Amino acid sequence: MEGALTTLEANDYAYADCFQDGEQKLVAAQSCDGDFDASEKRFDRLITAYTASKSDSSAVTIEELARARERMLPFDETRERWGTSDAAVAAGDQAISTIQASDRRIAVLEAAGSKRTSTLEEIESLAAAADITALDRSRISDQAREALTRAENAKSELAASDLRLAAVGTAFQGDSTASALKRSDLISALSSLTELDLSRASAAQVSLIEQARLTASKYALSDLVDAVKGVDLAALEPEDLIRIQGLATAAREFGGTAVTNLEAKNALAVADQATDRLEQSSRRIVTMNETVMQIEAGGPSGLNDEILTVYDSITEFDINRMSDKDSKAFARLEEARGITLASQRGELTRDIPIYLWISASDDLSALALTEMKRELESQGFTLVEAVERAAIEMRIELSALSEKVVNLQGSRLETVELTLSIKGRWTVGDRALPIPTVEGSAAGSDLLSLSREAVSDAARAAVVQISMLVEL
């Protein structure tokens, strides 16, 4: 009993569940001891979390401080220690508010991220959900992180829209004698506007855009007339045709009235021809890319003459307007064309790409492949690592080893012999490329070494036969 009393503070007497009928009589000293110890642990946890929060503002620390404050009971508030821990308590209350506010922002983000964004209001709502704190970012789930990415993209989209709308005001001076650069800037700014921009433009911006469009239409038509005077469309570079096309589009889309001037009508007709030339070029480039996709899937063997037809259709004009991706596709088409032509001629040269492989998986077959690759490359042949990029496919096959023991002048000598055959074929047309079978042999005392020597001997002999086909 005395031990329990010494561990309780004066203020604890009025509130602990240790008294009956309001009398100053302790009925469960052990229970009171337990209540006090638990209270001490709660205070210790709160103070520890508060101390840590002074130097660490991470989510883990703030969450721990909030949890420690939430664990405090009414019994703790009656103790004298509560008054001496007011700073920790206040910090705990603030941590709870901070976490709750963070939870609300994250919930808004997750809700916005799960919705479609087909309307302006939905896009703006999603973009607003991206305004979260560093604390929120450190606490979000993977699902919320995906929503945040969408929200940030929406926010960037709106920011880009603001810039496009502002660019119109910057470019529009309302001056019919504006410089060529300013005229181009205005046309470019108006052409860049999207449906999103127009849907969120203010009344003042809409009015400005309407005025700017009429002015830009006049600029574009005037510049178009000058651009097509005496020109030969066939001699123009892609960028010149694209400019003519852009001017015609601006004149038509921005203008509020029909074009009646004969010179302007003729200029628009020339622009239509320029557009047609660009569209034909684009179709050829699309066909080229589709053909290359087929080549990558199965090699040139399935396309044959189609590769030549597509390659021959590509013009210098097309090449000059290709993107980096298109240029890589054209290089692949050019490679496939070379394979197709080489296969059709059936003439083996050192420049023709060869794909060398083995059907067996044993060590000696692997050695034969390695040795033949090295020998062929040393002779200047072109090897590739995929049959889809080859004009010739060569499959190496080894016979079983033939072992003999010879007694030579009283010494026992082991010999090993094998044959190496190559099944060659042209990948386009699937025609055979006959290559003579060769033999390899070795003599000595170590059977394993002899086997490898015999394979190397046969590989060298096979390359000699292939080289002789080139010389023929």
Tab-separated table of C-alpha atoms in Angstrom, residues 24-233:
chain	number	residue	atom	x	y	z
A	24	GLN	CA	-9.545	9.203	0.701
A	25	LYS	CA	-9.103	5.432	0.742
A	26	LEU	CA	-6.985	3.589	-1.829
A	27	VAL	CA	-8.710	0.342	-2.851
A	28	ALA	CA	-6.355	-0.947	-5.511
A	29	ALA	CA	-2.793	0.211	-5.036
A	30	GLN	CA	-1.470	-2.114	-7.707
A	31	SER	CA	-3.984	-0.813	-10.259
A	32	CYS	CA	-3.064	2.783	-9.451
A	33	ASP	CA	0.584	1.936	-9.863
A	34	GLY	CA	-0.188	0.581	-13.324
A	35	ASP	CA	-2.184	3.674	-14.304
A	36	PHE	CA	0.631	5.938	-13.256
A	37	ASP	CA	3.317	3.928	-15.058
A	38	ALA	CA	1.270	3.931	-18.257
A	39	SER	CA	0.783	7.685	-17.955
A	40	GLU	CA	4.514	8.180	-17.528
A	41	LYS	CA	5.190	6.190	-20.684
A	42	ARG	CA	2.707	8.302	-22.626
A	43	PHE	CA	4.365	11.503	-21.386
A	44	ASP	CA	7.815	10.123	-22.209
A	45	ARG	CA	6.713	9.222	-25.724
A	46	LEU	CA	5.226	12.692	-26.243
A	47	ILE	CA	8.339	14.477	-24.959
A	48	THR	CA	10.634	12.254	-27.060
A	49	ALA	CA	8.617	12.921	-30.224
A	50	TYR	CA	8.482	16.641	-29.459
A	51	THR	CA	12.248	16.802	-28.954
A	52	ALA	CA	12.851	14.975	-32.231
A	53	SER	CA	10.501	17.336	-34.108
A	54	LYS	CA	12.688	20.312	-33.233
A	55	SER	CA	15.421	19.056	-35.570
A	56	ASP	CA	13.492	16.772	-37.902
A	57	SER	CA	10.373	17.828	-39.820
A	58	SER	CA	9.974	14.583	-41.740
A	59	ALA	CA	6.611	12.884	-42.116
A	60	VAL	CA	7.690	10.044	-39.822
A	61	THR	CA	8.537	12.463	-37.005
A	62	ILE	CA	5.369	14.546	-37.386
A	63	GLU	CA	3.194	11.435	-37.531
A	64	GLU	CA	4.855	10.055	-34.413
A	65	LEU	CA	4.290	13.346	-32.554
A	66	ALA	CA	0.624	13.345	-33.620
A	67	ARG	CA	0.161	9.735	-32.516
A	68	ALA	CA	1.851	10.408	-29.183
A	69	ARG	CA	-0.492	13.345	-28.556
A	70	GLU	CA	-3.561	11.316	-29.541
A	71	ARG	CA	-2.590	8.611	-27.028
A	72	MET	CA	-2.804	11.049	-24.078
A	73	LEU	CA	-5.807	10.376	-21.814
A	74	PRO	CA	-7.952	12.621	-19.596
A	75	PHE	CA	-6.146	11.069	-16.628
A	76	ASP	CA	-2.860	12.505	-18.009
A	77	GLU	CA	-4.393	15.973	-18.146
A	78	THR	CA	-5.085	15.890	-14.383
A	79	ARG	CA	-1.474	15.355	-13.477
A	80	GLU	CA	0.984	18.018	-12.510
A	81	ARG	CA	3.290	16.924	-15.320
A	82	TRP	CA	0.691	18.073	-17.857
A	83	GLY	CA	1.321	21.687	-16.913
A	84	THR	CA	5.071	21.331	-17.319
A	85	SER	CA	4.640	19.741	-20.750
A	86	ASP	CA	2.519	22.457	-22.342
A	87	ALA	CA	4.988	23.075	-25.210
A	88	ALA	CA	5.016	19.385	-26.151
A	89	VAL	CA	1.224	19.210	-25.910
A	90	ALA	CA	0.804	22.278	-28.134
A	91	ALA	CA	3.249	20.849	-30.655
A	92	GLY	CA	1.335	17.564	-30.585
A	93	ASP	CA	-1.944	19.384	-31.243
A	94	GLN	CA	-0.326	21.164	-34.188
A	95	ALA	CA	1.036	17.858	-35.525
A	96	ILE	CA	-2.459	16.355	-35.400
A	97	SER	CA	-3.841	19.326	-37.358
A	98	THR	CA	-0.976	19.084	-39.854
A	99	ILE	CA	-1.527	15.380	-40.493
A	100	GLN	CA	-5.292	15.825	-40.786
A	101	ALA	CA	-4.844	18.652	-43.312
A	102	SER	CA	-2.355	16.493	-45.232
A	103	ASP	CA	-4.822	13.595	-45.262
A	104	ARG	CA	-7.499	15.883	-46.694
A	105	ARG	CA	-5.247	17.102	-49.508
A	106	ILE	CA	-4.188	13.559	-50.354
A	107	ALA	CA	-7.826	12.429	-50.384
A	108	VAL	CA	-8.689	15.262	-52.785
A	109	LEU	CA	-5.747	14.278	-54.983
A	110	GLU	CA	-6.773	10.615	-55.101
A	111	ALA	CA	-10.385	11.508	-55.858
A	112	ALA	CA	-9.426	13.930	-58.641
A	113	GLY	CA	-6.921	11.481	-60.092
A	114	SER	CA	-9.534	8.753	-60.397
A	115	LYS	CA	-11.861	10.853	-62.560
A	116	ARG	CA	-11.873	11.467	-66.293
A	117	THR	CA	-10.652	14.854	-67.486
A	118	SER	CA	-12.736	15.497	-70.576
A	119	THR	CA	-13.988	18.952	-69.585
A	120	LEU	CA	-12.221	22.161	-68.663
A	121	GLU	CA	-13.638	22.027	-65.134
A	122	GLU	CA	-12.276	18.516	-64.634
A	123	ILE	CA	-8.849	19.527	-65.919
A	124	GLU	CA	-8.752	22.548	-63.619
A	125	SER	CA	-9.909	20.461	-60.661
A	126	LEU	CA	-7.199	17.907	-61.314
A	127	ALA	CA	-4.551	20.610	-61.718
A	128	ALA	CA	-5.592	22.209	-58.408
A	129	ALA	CA	-5.107	18.862	-56.668
A	130	ALA	CA	-1.399	19.028	-57.574
A	131	ASP	CA	-0.884	21.812	-55.011
A	132	ILE	CA	0.301	19.634	-52.167
A	133	THR	CA	3.144	20.081	-49.709
A	134	ALA	CA	6.462	18.300	-49.386
A	135	LEU	CA	4.988	16.508	-46.367
A	136	ASP	CA	2.095	15.250	-48.483
A	137	ARG	CA	4.466	14.000	-51.169
A	138	SER	CA	6.406	11.962	-48.635
A	139	ARG	CA	3.212	10.313	-47.342
A	140	ILE	CA	1.302	9.450	-50.525
A	141	SER	CA	0.734	5.901	-51.745
A	142	ASP	CA	1.771	4.571	-55.136
A	143	GLN	CA	-1.799	5.057	-56.332
A	144	ALA	CA	-1.786	8.668	-55.169
A	145	ARG	CA	1.627	9.173	-56.781
A	146	GLU	CA	0.131	8.196	-60.138
A	147	ALA	CA	-2.681	10.656	-59.503
A	148	LEU	CA	-0.100	13.319	-58.659
A	149	THR	CA	1.653	12.749	-61.969
A	150	ARG	CA	-1.655	13.254	-63.793
A	151	ALA	CA	-2.400	16.338	-61.726
A	152	GLU	CA	1.007	17.865	-62.401
A	153	ASN	CA	0.583	17.181	-66.119
A	154	ALA	CA	-2.789	18.937	-66.013
A	155	LYS	CA	-1.210	21.856	-64.172
A	156	SER	CA	1.547	22.065	-66.797
A	157	GLU	CA	-1.080	21.896	-69.536
A	158	LEU	CA	-2.920	24.874	-68.065
A	159	ALA	CA	0.326	26.794	-67.632
A	160	ALA	CA	1.181	26.168	-71.282
A	161	SER	CA	-2.327	27.317	-72.217
A	162	ASP	CA	-1.778	30.559	-70.295
A	163	LEU	CA	1.439	31.160	-72.233
A	164	ARG	CA	-0.252	30.554	-75.594
A	165	LEU	CA	-3.061	32.966	-74.758
A	166	ALA	CA	-0.588	35.578	-73.563
A	167	ALA	CA	1.482	35.135	-76.738
A	168	VAL	CA	-1.446	36.334	-78.861
A	169	GLY	CA	-1.661	39.581	-76.906
A	170	THR	CA	2.091	40.054	-77.178
A	171	ALA	CA	2.138	39.434	-80.922
A	172	PHE	CA	-0.968	41.439	-81.842
A	173	GLN	CA	-0.205	45.104	-82.345
A	174	GLY	CA	-3.112	45.918	-84.676
A	175	ASP	CA	-0.694	47.436	-87.178
A	176	SER	CA	-1.215	46.599	-90.864
A	177	THR	CA	2.358	47.638	-91.591
A	178	ALA	CA	3.901	45.301	-89.044
A	179	SER	CA	7.275	43.776	-89.906
A	180	ALA	CA	7.507	40.334	-91.477
A	181	LEU	CA	8.757	38.937	-88.174
A	182	LYS	CA	5.842	40.381	-86.189
A	183	ARG	CA	3.377	39.165	-88.810
A	184	SER	CA	4.869	35.680	-88.584
A	185	ASP	CA	4.777	35.782	-84.777
A	186	LEU	CA	1.077	36.653	-84.786
A	187	ILE	CA	0.185	33.909	-87.252
A	188	SER	CA	2.234	31.412	-85.270
A	189	ALA	CA	0.640	32.478	-81.956
A	190	LEU	CA	-2.885	32.119	-83.337
A	191	SER	CA	-2.096	28.798	-85.028
A	192	SER	CA	-0.810	27.444	-81.734
A	193	LEU	CA	-4.098	28.033	-79.911
A	194	THR	CA	-5.930	24.861	-78.921
A	195	GLU	CA	-9.544	24.088	-78.111
A	196	LEU	CA	-8.545	24.134	-74.449
A	197	ASP	CA	-7.148	27.660	-74.802
A	198	LEU	CA	-10.295	28.962	-76.476
A	199	SER	CA	-12.559	27.331	-73.889
A	200	ARG	CA	-10.837	29.086	-70.989
A	201	ALA	CA	-10.114	32.460	-72.590
A	202	SER	CA	-11.658	35.442	-70.834
A	203	ALA	CA	-14.127	37.724	-72.597
A	204	ALA	CA	-11.350	40.253	-73.186
A	205	GLN	CA	-9.058	37.556	-74.582
A	206	VAL	CA	-11.813	36.239	-76.887
A	207	SER	CA	-12.366	39.757	-78.267
A	208	LEU	CA	-8.617	40.199	-78.772
A	209	ILE	CA	-8.316	36.839	-80.516
A	210	GLU	CA	-11.142	37.693	-82.920
A	211	GLN	CA	-9.481	40.974	-83.888
A	212	ALA	CA	-6.099	39.292	-84.174
A	213	ARG	CA	-7.482	36.550	-86.430
A	214	LEU	CA	-8.878	39.053	-88.934
A	215	THR	CA	-5.593	40.931	-88.993
A	216	ALA	CA	-3.563	37.715	-89.250
A	217	SER	CA	-5.729	36.523	-92.157
A	218	LYS	CA	-4.848	39.662	-94.106
A	219	TYR	CA	-1.172	39.238	-93.225
A	220	ALA	CA	-1.194	35.581	-94.271
A	221	LEU	CA	-2.940	36.182	-97.587
A	222	SER	CA	-0.623	39.049	-98.469
A	223	ASP	CA	2.478	37.046	-97.544
A	224	LEU	CA	1.160	34.013	-99.446
A	225	VAL	CA	0.741	36.014	-102.644
A	226	ASP	CA	4.349	37.195	-102.345
A	227	ALA	CA	5.624	33.688	-101.477
A	228	VAL	CA	4.225	31.955	-104.592
A	229	LYS	CA	5.042	34.575	-107.197
A	230	GLY	CA	7.013	32.925	-109.991
A	231	VAL	CA	8.005	29.878	-107.943
A	232	ASP	CA	8.495	26.315	-109.150
A	233	LEU	CA	7.016	24.107	-106.453
